[in-house]
Coordinates of C-alpha atoms and ligand atoms in Angstrom, one line a residue:
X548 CA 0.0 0.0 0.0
X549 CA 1.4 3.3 -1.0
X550 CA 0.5 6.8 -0.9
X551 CA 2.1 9.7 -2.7
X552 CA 1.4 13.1 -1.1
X553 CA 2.2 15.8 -4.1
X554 CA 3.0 19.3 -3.9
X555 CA 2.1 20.3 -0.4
X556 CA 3.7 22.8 2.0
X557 CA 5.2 20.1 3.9
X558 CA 5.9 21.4 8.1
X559 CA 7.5 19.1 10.6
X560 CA 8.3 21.5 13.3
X561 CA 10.9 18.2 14.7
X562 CA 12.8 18.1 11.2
X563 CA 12.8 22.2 10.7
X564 CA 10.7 21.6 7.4
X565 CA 8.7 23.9 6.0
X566 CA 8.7 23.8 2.4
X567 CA 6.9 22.4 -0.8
X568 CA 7.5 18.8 -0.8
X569 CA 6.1 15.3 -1.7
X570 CA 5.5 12.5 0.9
X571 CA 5.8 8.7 0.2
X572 CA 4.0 6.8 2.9
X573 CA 4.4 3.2 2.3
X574 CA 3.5 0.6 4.6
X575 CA 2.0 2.6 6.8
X576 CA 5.7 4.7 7.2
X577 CA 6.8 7.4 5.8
X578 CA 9.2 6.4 2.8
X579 CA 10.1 9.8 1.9
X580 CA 10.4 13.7 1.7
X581 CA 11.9 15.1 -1.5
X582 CA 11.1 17.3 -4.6
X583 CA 8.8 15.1 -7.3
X584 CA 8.7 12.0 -6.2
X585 CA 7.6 9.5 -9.0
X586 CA 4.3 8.1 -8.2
X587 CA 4.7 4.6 -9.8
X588 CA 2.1 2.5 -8.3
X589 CA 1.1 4.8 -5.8
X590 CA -1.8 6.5 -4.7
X591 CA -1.6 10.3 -5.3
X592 CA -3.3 12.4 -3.2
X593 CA -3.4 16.2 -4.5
X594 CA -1.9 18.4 -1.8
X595 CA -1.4 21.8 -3.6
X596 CA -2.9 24.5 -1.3
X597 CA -2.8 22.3 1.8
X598 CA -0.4 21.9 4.9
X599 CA 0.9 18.2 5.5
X600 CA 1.9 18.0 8.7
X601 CA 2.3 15.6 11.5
X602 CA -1.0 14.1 13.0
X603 CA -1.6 16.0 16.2
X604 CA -1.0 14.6 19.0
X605 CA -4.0 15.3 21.8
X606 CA -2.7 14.4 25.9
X607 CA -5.7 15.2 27.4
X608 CA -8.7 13.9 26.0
X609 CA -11.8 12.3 27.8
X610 CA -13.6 9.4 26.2
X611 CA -16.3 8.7 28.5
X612 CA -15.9 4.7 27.9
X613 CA -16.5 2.6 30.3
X614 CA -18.9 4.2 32.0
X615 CA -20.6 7.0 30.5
X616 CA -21.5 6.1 27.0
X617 CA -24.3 9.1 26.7
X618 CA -21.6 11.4 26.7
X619 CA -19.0 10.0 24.4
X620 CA -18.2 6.3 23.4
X621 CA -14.6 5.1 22.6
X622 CA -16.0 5.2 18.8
X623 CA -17.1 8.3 18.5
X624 CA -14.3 10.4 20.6
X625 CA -12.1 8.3 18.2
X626 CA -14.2 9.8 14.6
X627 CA -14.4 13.2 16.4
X628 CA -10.4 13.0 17.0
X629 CA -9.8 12.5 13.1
X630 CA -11.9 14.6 12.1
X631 CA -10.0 17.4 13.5
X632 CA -6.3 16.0 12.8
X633 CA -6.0 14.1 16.3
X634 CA -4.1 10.7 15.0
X635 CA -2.8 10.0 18.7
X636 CA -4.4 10.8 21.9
X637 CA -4.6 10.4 25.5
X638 CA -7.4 9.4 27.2
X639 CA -8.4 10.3 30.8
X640 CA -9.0 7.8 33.3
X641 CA -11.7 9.3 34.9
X642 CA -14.2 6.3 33.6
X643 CA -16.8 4.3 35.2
X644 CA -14.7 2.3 36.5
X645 CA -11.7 4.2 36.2
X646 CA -8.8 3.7 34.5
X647 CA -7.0 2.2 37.3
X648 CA -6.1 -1.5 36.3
X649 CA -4.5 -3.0 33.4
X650 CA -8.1 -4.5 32.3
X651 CA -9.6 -1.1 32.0
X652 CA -6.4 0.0 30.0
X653 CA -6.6 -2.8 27.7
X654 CA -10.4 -3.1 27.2
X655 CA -10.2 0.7 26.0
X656 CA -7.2 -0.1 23.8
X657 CA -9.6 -2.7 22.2
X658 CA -12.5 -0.5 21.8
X659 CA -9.8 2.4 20.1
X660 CA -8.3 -0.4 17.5
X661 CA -10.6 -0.4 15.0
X662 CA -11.1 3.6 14.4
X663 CA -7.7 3.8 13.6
X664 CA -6.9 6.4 16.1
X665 CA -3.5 6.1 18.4
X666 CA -5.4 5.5 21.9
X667 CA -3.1 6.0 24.7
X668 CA -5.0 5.2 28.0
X669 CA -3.7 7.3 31.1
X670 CA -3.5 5.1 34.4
X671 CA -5.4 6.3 37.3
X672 CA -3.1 7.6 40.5
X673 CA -5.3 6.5 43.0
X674 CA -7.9 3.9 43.1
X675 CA -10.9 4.6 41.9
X676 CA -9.2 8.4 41.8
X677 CA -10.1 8.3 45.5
X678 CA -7.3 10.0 46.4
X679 CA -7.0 7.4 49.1
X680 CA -4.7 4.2 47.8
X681 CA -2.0 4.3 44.8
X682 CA -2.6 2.0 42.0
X683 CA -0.3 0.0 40.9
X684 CA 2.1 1.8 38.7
X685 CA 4.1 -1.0 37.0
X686 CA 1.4 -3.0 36.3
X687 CA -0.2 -0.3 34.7
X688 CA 2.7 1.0 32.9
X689 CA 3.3 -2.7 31.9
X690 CA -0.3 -2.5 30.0
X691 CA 0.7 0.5 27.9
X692 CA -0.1 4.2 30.1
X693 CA 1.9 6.8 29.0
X694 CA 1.5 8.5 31.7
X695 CA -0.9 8.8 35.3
X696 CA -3.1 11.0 36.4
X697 CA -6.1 11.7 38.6
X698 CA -7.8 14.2 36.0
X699 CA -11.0 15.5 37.2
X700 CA -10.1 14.9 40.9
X701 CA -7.5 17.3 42.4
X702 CA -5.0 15.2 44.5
X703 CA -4.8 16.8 48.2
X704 CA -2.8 14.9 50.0
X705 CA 0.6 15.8 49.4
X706 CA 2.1 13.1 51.5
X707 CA 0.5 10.6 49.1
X708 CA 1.2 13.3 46.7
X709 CA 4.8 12.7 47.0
X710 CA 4.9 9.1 47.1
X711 CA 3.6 8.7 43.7
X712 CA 6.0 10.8 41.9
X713 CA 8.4 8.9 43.8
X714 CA 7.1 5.8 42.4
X715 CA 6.5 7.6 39.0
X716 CA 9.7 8.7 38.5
X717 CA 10.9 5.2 39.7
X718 CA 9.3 4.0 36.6
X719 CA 9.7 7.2 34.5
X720 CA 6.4 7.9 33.5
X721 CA 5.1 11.3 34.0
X722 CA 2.5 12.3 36.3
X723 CA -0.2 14.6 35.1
X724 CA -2.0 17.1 37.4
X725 CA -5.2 18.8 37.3
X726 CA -4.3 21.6 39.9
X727 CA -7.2 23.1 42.2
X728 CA -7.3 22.9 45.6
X729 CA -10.7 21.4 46.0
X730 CA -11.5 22.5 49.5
X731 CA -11.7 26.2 48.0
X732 CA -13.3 25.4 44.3
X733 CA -16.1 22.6 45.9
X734 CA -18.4 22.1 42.9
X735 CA -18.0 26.3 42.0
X736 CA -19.2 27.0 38.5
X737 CA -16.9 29.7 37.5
X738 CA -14.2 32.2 38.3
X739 CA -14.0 34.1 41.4
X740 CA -14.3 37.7 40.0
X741 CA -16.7 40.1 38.6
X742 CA -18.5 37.7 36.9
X743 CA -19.5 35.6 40.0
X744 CA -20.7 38.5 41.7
X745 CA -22.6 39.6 38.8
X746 CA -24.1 35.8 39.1
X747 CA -24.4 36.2 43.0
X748 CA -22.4 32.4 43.1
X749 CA -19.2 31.5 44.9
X750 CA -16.4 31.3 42.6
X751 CA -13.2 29.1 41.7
X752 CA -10.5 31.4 42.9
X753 CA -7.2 31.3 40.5
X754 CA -4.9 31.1 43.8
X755 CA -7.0 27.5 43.8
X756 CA -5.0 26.7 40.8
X757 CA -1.6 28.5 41.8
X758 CA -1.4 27.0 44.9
X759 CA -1.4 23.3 43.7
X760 CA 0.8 24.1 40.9
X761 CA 3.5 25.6 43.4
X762 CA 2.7 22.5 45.7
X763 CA 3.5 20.3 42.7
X764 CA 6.7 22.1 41.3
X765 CA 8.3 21.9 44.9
X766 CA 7.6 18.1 44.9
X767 CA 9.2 18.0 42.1
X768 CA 11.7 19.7 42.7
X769 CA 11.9 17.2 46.1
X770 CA 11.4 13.9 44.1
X771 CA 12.6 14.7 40.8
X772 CA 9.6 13.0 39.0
X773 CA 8.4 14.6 36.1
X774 CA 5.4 16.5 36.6
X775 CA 3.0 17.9 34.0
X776 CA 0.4 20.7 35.0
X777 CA -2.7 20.2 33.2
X778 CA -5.1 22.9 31.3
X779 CA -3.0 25.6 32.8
X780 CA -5.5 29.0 33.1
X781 CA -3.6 31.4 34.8
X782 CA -0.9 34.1 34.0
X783 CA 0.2 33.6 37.7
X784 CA 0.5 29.8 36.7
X785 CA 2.2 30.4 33.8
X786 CA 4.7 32.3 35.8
X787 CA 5.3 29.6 38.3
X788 CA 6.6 27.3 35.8
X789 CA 8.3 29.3 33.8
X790 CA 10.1 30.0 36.9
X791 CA 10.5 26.3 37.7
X792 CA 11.8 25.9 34.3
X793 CA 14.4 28.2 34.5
X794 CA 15.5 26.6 38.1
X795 CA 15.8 23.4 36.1
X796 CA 12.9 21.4 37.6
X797 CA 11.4 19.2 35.7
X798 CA 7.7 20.3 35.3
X799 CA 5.9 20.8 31.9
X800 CA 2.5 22.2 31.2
X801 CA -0.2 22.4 28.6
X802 CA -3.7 24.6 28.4
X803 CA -6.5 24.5 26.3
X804 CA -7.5 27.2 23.1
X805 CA -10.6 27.8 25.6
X806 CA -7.6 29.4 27.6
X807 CA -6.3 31.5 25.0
X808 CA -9.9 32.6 23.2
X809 CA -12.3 33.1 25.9
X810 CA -12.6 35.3 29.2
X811 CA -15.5 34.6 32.4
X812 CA -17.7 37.1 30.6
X813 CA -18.2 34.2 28.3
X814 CA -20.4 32.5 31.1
X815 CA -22.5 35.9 31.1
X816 CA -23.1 34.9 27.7
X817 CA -23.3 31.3 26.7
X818 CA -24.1 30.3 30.3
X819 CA -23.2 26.2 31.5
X820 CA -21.7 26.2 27.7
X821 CA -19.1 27.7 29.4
X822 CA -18.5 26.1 32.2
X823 CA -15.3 24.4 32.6
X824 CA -13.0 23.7 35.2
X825 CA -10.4 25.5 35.5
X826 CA -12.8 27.9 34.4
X827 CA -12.4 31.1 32.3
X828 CA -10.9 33.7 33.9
X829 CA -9.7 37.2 33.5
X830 CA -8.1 39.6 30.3
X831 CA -5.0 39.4 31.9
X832 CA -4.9 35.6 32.1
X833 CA -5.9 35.5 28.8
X834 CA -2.7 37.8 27.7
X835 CA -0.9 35.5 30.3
X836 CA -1.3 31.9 28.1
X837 CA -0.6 33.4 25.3
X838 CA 2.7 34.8 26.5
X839 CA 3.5 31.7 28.1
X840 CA 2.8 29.8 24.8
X841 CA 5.0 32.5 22.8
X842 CA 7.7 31.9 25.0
X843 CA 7.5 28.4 25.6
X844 CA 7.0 28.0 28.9
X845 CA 3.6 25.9 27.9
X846 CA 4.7 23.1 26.1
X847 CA 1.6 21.7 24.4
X848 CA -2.3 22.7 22.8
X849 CA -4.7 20.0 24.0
X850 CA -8.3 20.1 24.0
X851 CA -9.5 18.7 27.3
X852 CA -12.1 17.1 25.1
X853 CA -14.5 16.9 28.2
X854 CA -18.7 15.9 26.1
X855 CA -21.2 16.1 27.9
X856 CA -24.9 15.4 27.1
X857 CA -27.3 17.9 25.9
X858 CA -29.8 17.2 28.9
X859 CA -27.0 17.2 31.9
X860 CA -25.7 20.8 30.1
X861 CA -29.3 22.1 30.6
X862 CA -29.3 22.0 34.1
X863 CA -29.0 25.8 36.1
X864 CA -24.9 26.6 35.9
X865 CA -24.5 25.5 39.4
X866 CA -25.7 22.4 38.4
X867 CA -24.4 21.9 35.3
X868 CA -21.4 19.4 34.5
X869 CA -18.0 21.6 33.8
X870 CA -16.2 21.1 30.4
X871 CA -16.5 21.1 26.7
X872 CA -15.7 19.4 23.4
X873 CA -12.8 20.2 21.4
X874 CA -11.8 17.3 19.1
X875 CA -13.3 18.8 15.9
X876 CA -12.2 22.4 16.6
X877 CA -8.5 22.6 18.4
X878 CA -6.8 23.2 14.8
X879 CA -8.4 25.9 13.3
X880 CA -8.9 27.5 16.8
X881 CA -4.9 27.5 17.2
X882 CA -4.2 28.2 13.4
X883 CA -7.0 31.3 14.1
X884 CA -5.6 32.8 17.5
X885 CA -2.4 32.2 17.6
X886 CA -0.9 31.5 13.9
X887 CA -3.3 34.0 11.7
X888 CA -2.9 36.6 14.4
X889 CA 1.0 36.2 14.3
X890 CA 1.8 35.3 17.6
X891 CA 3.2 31.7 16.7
X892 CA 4.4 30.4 13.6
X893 CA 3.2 27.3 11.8
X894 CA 6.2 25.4 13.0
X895 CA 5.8 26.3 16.3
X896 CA 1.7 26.3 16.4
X897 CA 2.1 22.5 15.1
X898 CA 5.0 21.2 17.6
X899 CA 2.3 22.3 20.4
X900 CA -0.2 20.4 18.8
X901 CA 2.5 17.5 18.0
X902 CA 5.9 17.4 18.2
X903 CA 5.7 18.7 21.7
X904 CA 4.1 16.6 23.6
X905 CA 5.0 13.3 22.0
X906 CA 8.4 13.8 23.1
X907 CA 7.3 15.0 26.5
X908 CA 5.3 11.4 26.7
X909 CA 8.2 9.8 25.1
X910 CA 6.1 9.0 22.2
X911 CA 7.9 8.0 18.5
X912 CA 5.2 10.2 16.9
X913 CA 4.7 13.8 16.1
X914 CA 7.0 13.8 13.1
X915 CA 7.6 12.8 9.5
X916 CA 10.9 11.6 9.9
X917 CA 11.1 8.8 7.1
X918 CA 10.8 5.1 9.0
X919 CA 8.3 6.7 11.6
X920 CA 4.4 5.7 11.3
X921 CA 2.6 7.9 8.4
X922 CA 0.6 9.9 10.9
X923 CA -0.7 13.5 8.8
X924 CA -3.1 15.7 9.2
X925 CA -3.7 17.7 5.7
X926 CA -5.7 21.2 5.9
X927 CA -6.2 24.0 3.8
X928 CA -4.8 26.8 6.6
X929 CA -6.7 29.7 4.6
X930 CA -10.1 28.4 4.6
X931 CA -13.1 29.9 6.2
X932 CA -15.7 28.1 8.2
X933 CA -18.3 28.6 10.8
X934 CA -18.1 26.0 13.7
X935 CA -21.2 24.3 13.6
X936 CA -22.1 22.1 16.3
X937 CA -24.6 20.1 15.0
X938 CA -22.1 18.6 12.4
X939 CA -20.3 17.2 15.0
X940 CA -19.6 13.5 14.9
X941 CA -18.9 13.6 18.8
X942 CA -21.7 12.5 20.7
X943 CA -20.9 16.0 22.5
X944 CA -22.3 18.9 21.2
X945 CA -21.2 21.8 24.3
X946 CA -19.2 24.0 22.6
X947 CA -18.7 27.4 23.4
X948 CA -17.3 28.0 20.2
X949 CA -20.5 27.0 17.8
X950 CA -21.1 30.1 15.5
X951 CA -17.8 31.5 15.6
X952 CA -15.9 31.7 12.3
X953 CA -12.1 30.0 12.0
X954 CA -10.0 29.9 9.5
X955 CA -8.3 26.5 8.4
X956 CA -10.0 23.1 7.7
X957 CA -9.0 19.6 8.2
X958 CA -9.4 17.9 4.7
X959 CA -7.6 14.9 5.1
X960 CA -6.2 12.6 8.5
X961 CA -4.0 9.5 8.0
X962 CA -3.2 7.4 10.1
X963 CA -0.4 4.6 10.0
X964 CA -1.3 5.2 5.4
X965 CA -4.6 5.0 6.2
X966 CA -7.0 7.5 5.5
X967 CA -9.2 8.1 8.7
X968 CA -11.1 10.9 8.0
X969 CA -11.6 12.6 4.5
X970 CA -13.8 16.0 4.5
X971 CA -17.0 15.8 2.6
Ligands
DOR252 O1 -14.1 20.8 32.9 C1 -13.7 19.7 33.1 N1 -14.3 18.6 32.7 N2 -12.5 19.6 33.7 C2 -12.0 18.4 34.1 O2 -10.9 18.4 34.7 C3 -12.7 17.2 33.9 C4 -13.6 17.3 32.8 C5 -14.6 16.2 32.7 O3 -14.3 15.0 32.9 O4 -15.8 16.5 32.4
ZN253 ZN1 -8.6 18.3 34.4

């Protein structure tokens, strides 16, 4: 099986490429990058106008399966994922049950082989993401996690805290965090701020997130494990870790284009579609991500693909489940905010999205290195579109971002020389 890519603009932020080029891909590899190819046997597919680039690469994804199939199955996180690019993914652990035994990790690597779609289970920390008992690490890293976590569910007790990134780092696998102290967020809807006293309801202060994120870059800096702040949503956060970096610890982080896009006021206008935890917060945080994302102090663009179901998004805000969907939108919200806008390049845009956070997972993906698998996304980066939610093939349809108009469009995803998703 071979596949000849012809006359795209060819950028693989790992390689330094960003020029016209033709692809090879054969047996699900890439072959080769050079100046017209002969297509002999091959397939051509007509890249003129379009980007090849790596398949993104998506840490922080939720799947819903086991558990909570009205939200999102295995199959149809897996289509949303390549219809936006996604060709490898994380997948939270926060299931029903959770992700915290090797069964769990391999019945959702079972449900993922079919779409086509790279499907990297995260192991639970704790069982049940209790917060009470670690799992057990090896055995889970023995099934395939890239990485643990307790997403969802803040971890508060630092003592136990501390033992798993000792045991982490034992086994070098990365822990993930989703940082809020959760004595001072409880089940808050949004920021603290203007917004929740314009709403009369207790708020999710950012010092919440800061705290934790301090917390955990001191335990790293204690243990040595590698820790990775998720959804980041602060400038003070940013600052944190930047500082960390620069003291040599070993912390990483990644946010969300909700981050980078939208401010609270968005929950004065699209209500529980905007709820999301971390939640939106000010301007200045706003101005914050993107400088931390400009300098690269955040080292990956994830989604937080987080569906929920029409009739639970309903509810009153206080009652609402937090999160959104992201899958089908994540590209053309980066190419529109940060690329079109100037602040990143296309290099650097697509290593968030790719490069970046397969190396942080120590994942041989991300690039088009010939010999690796022939992962691309293709998309025209000029195009036009209005995010429409009801053409979503995710079950989940909360989106903050339906009706806004982006610019660039996923046309093609391949995975391993497959064709996954095709527009149209
Ligand atoms: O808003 C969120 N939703 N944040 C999380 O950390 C979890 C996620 C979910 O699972 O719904
Ligand atoms: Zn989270």
């Amino acid at each position: 099986m071979r596949l000849l890519i012809r006359g795209g603009r060819v950028a693989d932020p790992a390689q330094g490429i960003d020029e016209c080029l033709d692809i090879l891909l054969e047996n699900g590899k890439i072959a080769r990058l050079g100046r017209n190819l002969p297509a002999e046997d091959a397939r051509v597919l007509d890249a003129d106008g379009l980007v090849a680039a790596p398949g993104l690469v998506d840490m922080h994804v939720h799947l819903r399966e086991p558990g909570f199939e009205a939200k999102e199955t295995v199959a149809t996180g897996c289509a949303a994922a390549a219809r936006g690019g996604v060709t490898t993914l994380v997948a939270m652990p926060n299931t029903r049950p959770a992700t915290d035994c090797p069964g769990i990790v391999k019945l959702v690597r079972a449900k993922a082989a079919p779409t086509g779609v790279n499907v990297l289970p995260a192991g639970a920390v704790t069982l049940g993401q209790k917060g009470e008992v670690l799992t057990d690490f090896a055995a889970l890293k023995a099934a395939g996690v890239p990485a643990l976590t307790d997403d969802g569910v803040p971890i508060q007790n630092m003592a136990l805290l501390r033992q798993a990134m000792q045991e982490a780092k034992r086994l070098n696998l990365p822990l993930l965090d989703h940082c809020e102290d959760r004595d001072m967020v409880q089940n808050y809807a949004v920021n603290e701020g203007a917004v929740s006293q314009k709403l009369g309801l207790p708020g999710r202060p950012a010092v919440a997130e800061e705290l934790q994120i301090m917390r955990d870059v001191m335990l790293a800096e204690d243990t040595g494990a590698h820790v990775h702040i998720c959804h980041i949503s602060t400038a003070k956060g940013v600052n944190i870790v930047r500082q960390a970096k620069a003291r040599g610890i070993r912390v990483t982080c990644e946010t969300c284009p909700q981050y980078f896009t939208f401010t609270e006021e968005e929950v004065l206008r699209q209500g529980t579609m905007a709820r999301v935890n971390p939640p939106l917060r000010t301007q200045a945080d706003v101005e914050g991500i993107r400088a931390g994302l400009v300098d690269g102090t955040i080292d990956a663009i994830v989604t937080d693909h987080a569906p929920h179901t029409a009739e639970e998004k309903s509810k009153p805000l206080p009652d609402a489940p937090s999160g959104m969907v992201g899958l089908e939108t994540s590209l053309a919200l980066a190419l529109t905010g940060l690329y079109h806008t100037g602040l990143l390049s296309l290099n650097r845009m697509l290593a968030l999205m790719s490069a970046s956070p397969a190396a942080l997972l120590g994942l041989d993906k991300g690039t088009l290195v010939p010999g690796r698998d022939a992962d691309l996304v293709l998309f025209d980066p000029n195009q036009e579109w209005v995010i429409d939610k009801e053409q979503f093939v995710s079950k989940g349809r909360n989106t903050p971002f339906h009706g806004r108009t982006v610019r660039g469009k996923v046309k093609y995803t391949i995975s391993r020389g497959n064709i996954i998703y095709q527009e149209g």
